[in-house]
Amino acid sequence: QSALTQPASVSGSPGQSITIGCSGTDRDVGGHDFVSWYQHHPGKAPKLLIFDVTQRPSGVSGRFSGSKSGSTASLTISGLQAEDEADYYCASYRSSANYVFGTGTRVTVL
Amino acid sequence: EVHLVESGGGLVQPGRSLTLSCAASGFTFDDYAMHWVRQAPGKGLEWVSGITWNSGSRDYAESVKGRFTISRDTAKNSLYLQMNNLRVEDTALYYCARLQLLADYFDHWGQGTLVTVSS
C-alpha cells in the first residue's frame, strides 16, 4: 500500500510563502476531490488543516490553502510563522474504503 | 468538545497480543465511523483500520490484515483494536481518529498510545 509522495523537507523565512506537493495516482489524489492535509507536532494529536482539496475548517488560519492539479495536490502556507514549524501530511481516500497518507514533509522556519 | 483518549499500549514480545482502546466523548459516537492510524518511530502516518458507524464494514491495511481486528462498543462509547501475532514492525504510536460524517477526512484525533514490540 504505497504512500503518496511528498518532499521530505521544505523551509522558508518568516513572512514567506511555501508550497508542499503531494503526488498520487488516479486511484487516489487524481481520482476524486477527497484530499486532506494535517499538521503534526510530534507527540501531539495531528490537526486537520484542509479537507476536500481546498476547504478549511473553522478555526484554521487563512494562511493555509489547498489546491490540486491532476494527481498532485498542494498545500500553501502564506506569511510563514515560527509556529508553523511542524510535520505536514496529505491524505486521500483510495479505492476499497482504504485511506493513504503522504510520506510527510518537515517544515522549517529559518 | 470532542475528546478521544487512547489507552492499552505497552511493551510486548513478538508474536503476542495486545488490545488498544479509544474512549470517545463530546459527540454522538454512534453516528461516526472511526479509524486507527499509526506512526512508527521516525516514519510517517500510516492508516491501519476503520469501522463504520454501525460496525457493518471493517477495513484494514494490507500490513495488518488477518492479524488486527477493529471493533466498537456503543454502550461504552469506545473503539478497540485487537492486535494479534505482533511483529517488531508494528512498533508505533497508535492514534484513533474520527471520520467526519459523509466525508473522507479525519476531523479529530487522540494523542496516541505507544506500542513497542520487542523481545
Short mmCIF file of C-alpha atoms in Angstrom, two decimals:
data_model
loop_
_atom_site.label_atom_id
_atom_site.label_comp_id
_atom_site.label_asym_id
_atom_site.label_seq_id
_atom_site.Cartn_x
_atom_site.Cartn_y
_atom_site.Cartn_z
CA GLN A 1 0.00 0.00 0.00
CA SER A 2 2.30 2.76 -1.26
CA ALA A 3 2.17 6.19 0.31
CA LEU A 4 1.57 9.45 -1.51
CA THR A 5 4.82 11.25 -2.32
CA GLN A 6 5.80 14.45 -0.54
CA PRO A 7 9.13 16.27 -0.30
CA ALA A 8 10.98 15.32 2.88
CA SER A 9 11.56 18.92 3.87
CA VAL A 10 10.68 22.47 2.93
CA SER A 11 11.99 25.63 4.55
CA GLY A 12 11.30 29.34 4.41
CA SER A 13 11.87 32.57 6.23
CA PRO A 14 9.21 34.24 8.36
CA GLY A 15 6.67 36.01 6.18
CA GLN A 16 7.45 33.99 3.08
CA SER A 17 5.13 31.54 1.34
CA ILE A 18 5.93 27.88 0.85
CA THR A 19 4.17 25.12 -1.05
CA ILE A 20 4.19 21.40 -0.29
CA GLY A 21 3.31 18.96 -3.05
CA CYS A 22 1.57 15.61 -2.70
CA SER A 23 1.81 13.27 -5.65
CA GLY A 24 -0.50 10.33 -6.12
CA THR A 25 -2.28 8.41 -8.86
CA ASP A 26 -5.70 8.30 -10.46
CA ARG A 27 -6.66 5.73 -7.79
CA ASP A 28 -6.40 8.36 -5.09
CA VAL A 29 -5.48 12.05 -5.47
CA GLY A 30 -6.27 12.17 -9.18
CA GLY A 31 -9.50 10.21 -8.96
CA HIS A 32 -11.63 12.47 -6.76
CA ASP A 33 -11.55 15.57 -4.54
CA PHE A 34 -11.17 13.79 -1.17
CA VAL A 35 -7.72 15.13 -0.31
CA SER A 36 -6.97 16.44 3.17
CA TRP A 37 -3.96 17.96 4.91
CA TYR A 38 -2.81 17.62 8.52
CA GLN A 39 -0.33 19.48 10.68
CA HIS A 40 1.52 17.31 13.17
CA HIS A 41 3.72 18.42 16.00
CA PRO A 42 5.50 15.23 17.16
CA GLY A 43 3.91 13.71 20.24
CA LYS A 44 0.69 15.65 19.76
CA ALA A 45 -2.56 14.89 18.01
CA PRO A 46 -2.50 15.67 14.28
CA LYS A 47 -4.62 18.67 13.33
CA LEU A 48 -6.85 18.92 10.26
CA LEU A 49 -5.90 21.91 8.10
CA ILE A 50 -7.62 21.33 4.75
CA PHE A 51 -10.30 18.92 3.53
CA ASP A 52 -11.84 18.20 0.14
CA VAL A 53 -8.73 19.70 -1.54
CA THR A 54 -9.49 23.36 -0.80
CA GLN A 55 -11.81 23.61 2.21
CA ARG A 56 -10.59 25.00 5.51
CA PRO A 57 -12.27 24.01 8.82
CA SER A 58 -13.43 26.78 11.07
CA GLY A 59 -10.62 27.94 13.32
CA VAL A 60 -7.83 27.19 10.86
CA SER A 61 -5.85 30.22 9.75
CA GLY A 62 -6.50 31.60 6.29
CA ARG A 63 -2.75 31.41 5.72
CA PHE A 64 -3.26 27.75 4.85
CA SER A 65 -4.71 26.93 1.44
CA GLY A 66 -5.02 23.85 -0.74
CA SER A 67 -5.22 23.11 -4.44
CA LYS A 68 -4.95 20.24 -6.89
CA SER A 69 -3.88 19.67 -10.45
CA GLY A 70 -4.28 16.21 -11.91
CA SER A 71 -2.81 13.70 -9.46
CA THR A 72 -0.84 16.26 -7.45
CA ALA A 73 -2.31 18.18 -4.54
CA SER A 74 -0.60 21.13 -2.89
CA LEU A 75 -0.66 22.92 0.45
CA THR A 76 0.47 26.53 0.56
CA ILE A 77 1.39 28.31 3.77
CA SER A 78 1.44 32.07 3.37
CA GLY A 79 3.08 34.50 5.77
CA LEU A 80 5.16 31.74 7.33
CA GLN A 81 5.37 31.95 11.14
CA ALA A 82 7.59 30.22 13.68
CA GLU A 83 4.60 28.26 14.98
CA ASP A 84 4.16 26.68 11.54
CA GLU A 85 7.28 24.60 12.11
CA ALA A 86 5.89 21.05 12.14
CA ASP A 87 5.35 17.97 10.00
CA TYR A 88 2.66 18.12 7.32
CA TYR A 89 0.83 15.19 5.78
CA CYS A 90 -1.56 14.90 2.90
CA ALA A 91 -4.13 12.10 2.84
CA SER A 92 -6.55 10.70 0.33
CA TYR A 93 -9.31 8.19 0.08
CA ARG A 94 -8.22 5.26 -2.07
CA SER A 95 -10.44 2.60 -3.57
CA SER A 96 -11.86 -0.25 -1.42
CA ALA A 97 -12.57 2.02 1.54
CA ASN A 98 -8.90 2.46 2.32
CA TYR A 99 -7.05 5.63 3.08
CA VAL A 100 -3.49 6.59 2.30
CA PHE A 101 -1.22 9.24 3.78
CA GLY A 102 1.66 11.10 2.24
CA THR A 103 5.25 10.46 3.23
CA GLY A 104 5.26 13.68 5.25
CA THR A 105 7.10 16.99 4.95
CA ARG A 106 9.08 18.67 7.71
CA VAL A 107 8.63 22.45 7.50
CA THR A 108 11.43 24.52 8.95
CA VAL A 109 11.15 28.23 9.60
CA LEU A 110 14.58 29.74 9.11
CA GLU B 1 -15.81 19.37 22.88
CA VAL B 2 -14.68 16.20 21.13
CA HIS B 3 -12.24 14.07 23.10
CA LEU B 4 -10.55 10.87 22.01
CA VAL B 5 -8.31 9.15 24.55
CA GLU B 6 -6.31 6.07 23.62
CA SER B 7 -5.01 3.52 26.10
CA GLY B 8 -3.67 0.00 26.25
CA GLY B 9 -0.24 0.47 24.71
CA GLY B 10 2.88 -1.05 26.18
CA LEU B 11 5.84 -3.33 25.65
CA VAL B 12 5.02 -6.74 24.20
CA GLN B 13 7.06 -9.58 22.75
CA PRO B 14 6.84 -10.56 19.08
CA GLY B 15 4.02 -12.99 18.43
CA ARG B 16 1.99 -11.85 21.41
CA SER B 17 -1.30 -9.91 21.50
CA LEU B 18 -2.45 -6.53 22.73
CA THR B 19 -5.75 -4.66 22.67
CA LEU B 20 -5.92 -0.90 22.33
CA SER B 21 -8.89 1.19 23.45
CA CYS B 22 -10.10 4.63 22.49
CA ALA B 23 -12.62 6.36 24.76
CA ALA B 24 -14.76 8.92 22.93
CA SER B 25 -16.72 11.81 24.41
CA GLY B 26 -18.25 15.11 23.40
CA PHE B 27 -20.17 13.78 20.40
CA THR B 28 -22.70 11.10 19.42
CA PHE B 29 -20.31 8.19 19.00
CA ASP B 30 -22.91 6.02 17.24
CA ASP B 31 -23.09 8.41 14.29
CA TYR B 32 -19.45 8.31 13.23
CA ALA B 33 -17.05 5.95 11.52
CA MET B 34 -13.83 5.57 13.49
CA HIS B 35 -10.30 4.70 12.43
CA TRP B 36 -6.85 3.80 13.71
CA VAL B 37 -3.73 5.46 12.31
CA ARG B 38 -0.19 4.72 13.43
CA GLN B 39 3.23 6.33 13.27
CA ALA B 40 6.35 4.19 13.59
CA PRO B 41 9.43 5.83 15.09
CA GLY B 42 10.95 8.23 12.57
CA LYS B 43 8.29 7.40 9.99
CA GLY B 44 5.13 8.99 8.65
CA LEU B 45 1.48 8.40 9.36
CA GLU B 46 0.01 5.10 8.19
CA TRP B 47 -3.69 4.28 8.03
CA VAL B 48 -4.34 0.98 9.85
CA SER B 49 -8.05 0.24 10.05
CA GLY B 50 -11.54 1.70 10.01
CA ILE B 51 -15.06 0.74 11.10
CA THR B 52 -18.38 2.21 10.02
CA TRP B 53 -20.84 3.74 12.46
CA ASN B 54 -22.84 0.53 12.76
CA SER B 55 -19.90 -1.92 12.54
CA GLY B 56 -21.32 -3.02 9.19
CA SER B 57 -17.99 -2.65 7.45
CA ARG B 58 -14.45 -3.03 8.73
CA ASP B 59 -11.38 -2.36 6.62
CA TYR B 60 -7.69 -2.99 7.14
CA ALA B 61 -4.35 -2.06 5.66
CA GLU B 62 -2.65 -4.96 3.93
CA SER B 63 0.13 -4.84 6.53
CA VAL B 64 -2.24 -5.81 9.36
CA LYS B 65 -4.98 -7.77 7.59
CA GLY B 66 -5.60 -11.12 9.26
CA ARG B 67 -3.80 -10.07 12.45
CA PHE B 68 -5.69 -6.98 13.69
CA THR B 69 -9.41 -6.68 14.43
CA ILE B 70 -11.23 -3.40 14.88
CA SER B 71 -14.43 -3.18 16.91
CA ARG B 72 -16.59 -0.72 18.80
CA ASP B 73 -18.90 -0.72 21.80
CA THR B 74 -21.66 1.87 21.57
CA ALA B 75 -22.66 1.38 25.21
CA LYS B 76 -19.15 2.33 26.30
CA ASN B 77 -18.51 4.92 23.58
CA SER B 78 -15.30 3.08 22.84
CA LEU B 79 -13.26 1.91 19.88
CA TYR B 80 -10.91 -1.05 20.06
CA LEU B 81 -8.05 -2.57 18.12
CA GLN B 82 -7.17 -6.14 18.91
CA MET B 83 -3.67 -6.86 17.68
CA ASN B 84 -2.54 -10.47 17.38
CA ASN B 85 0.74 -12.02 16.27
CA LEU B 86 2.52 -8.71 16.75
CA ARG B 87 5.69 -8.00 14.81
CA VAL B 88 8.62 -5.70 15.52
CA GLU B 89 7.43 -3.53 12.63
CA ASP B 90 4.12 -2.91 14.43
CA THR B 91 6.02 -0.73 16.90
CA ALA B 92 4.36 2.67 16.65
CA LEU B 93 2.29 5.38 18.25
CA TYR B 94 -1.33 4.42 17.57
CA TYR B 95 -3.91 7.17 17.13
CA CYS B 96 -7.65 6.86 16.98
CA ALA B 97 -9.36 9.32 14.67
CA ARG B 98 -12.92 10.28 13.87
CA LEU B 99 -14.04 10.34 10.25
CA GLN B 100 -16.27 13.29 9.52
CA LEU B 101 -19.85 12.43 8.57
CA LEU B 102 -20.44 11.73 4.88
CA ALA B 103 -16.86 12.70 4.17
CA ASP B 104 -13.40 11.26 3.78
CA TYR B 105 -11.22 13.14 6.24
CA PHE B 106 -10.28 12.78 9.90
CA ASP B 107 -11.52 15.78 11.83
CA HIS B 108 -10.50 14.79 15.36
CA TRP B 109 -7.59 12.75 16.68
CA GLY B 110 -6.45 11.43 20.03
CA GLN B 111 -2.97 11.89 21.49
CA GLY B 112 -1.97 8.31 20.79
CA THR B 113 -0.81 5.28 22.73
CA LEU B 114 2.62 3.73 22.22
CA VAL B 115 3.05 0.09 21.30
CA THR B 116 6.54 -1.36 21.42
CA VAL B 117 7.11 -4.86 20.08
CA SER B 118 10.45 -6.21 21.18
CA SER B 119 12.00 -9.31 22.66
#
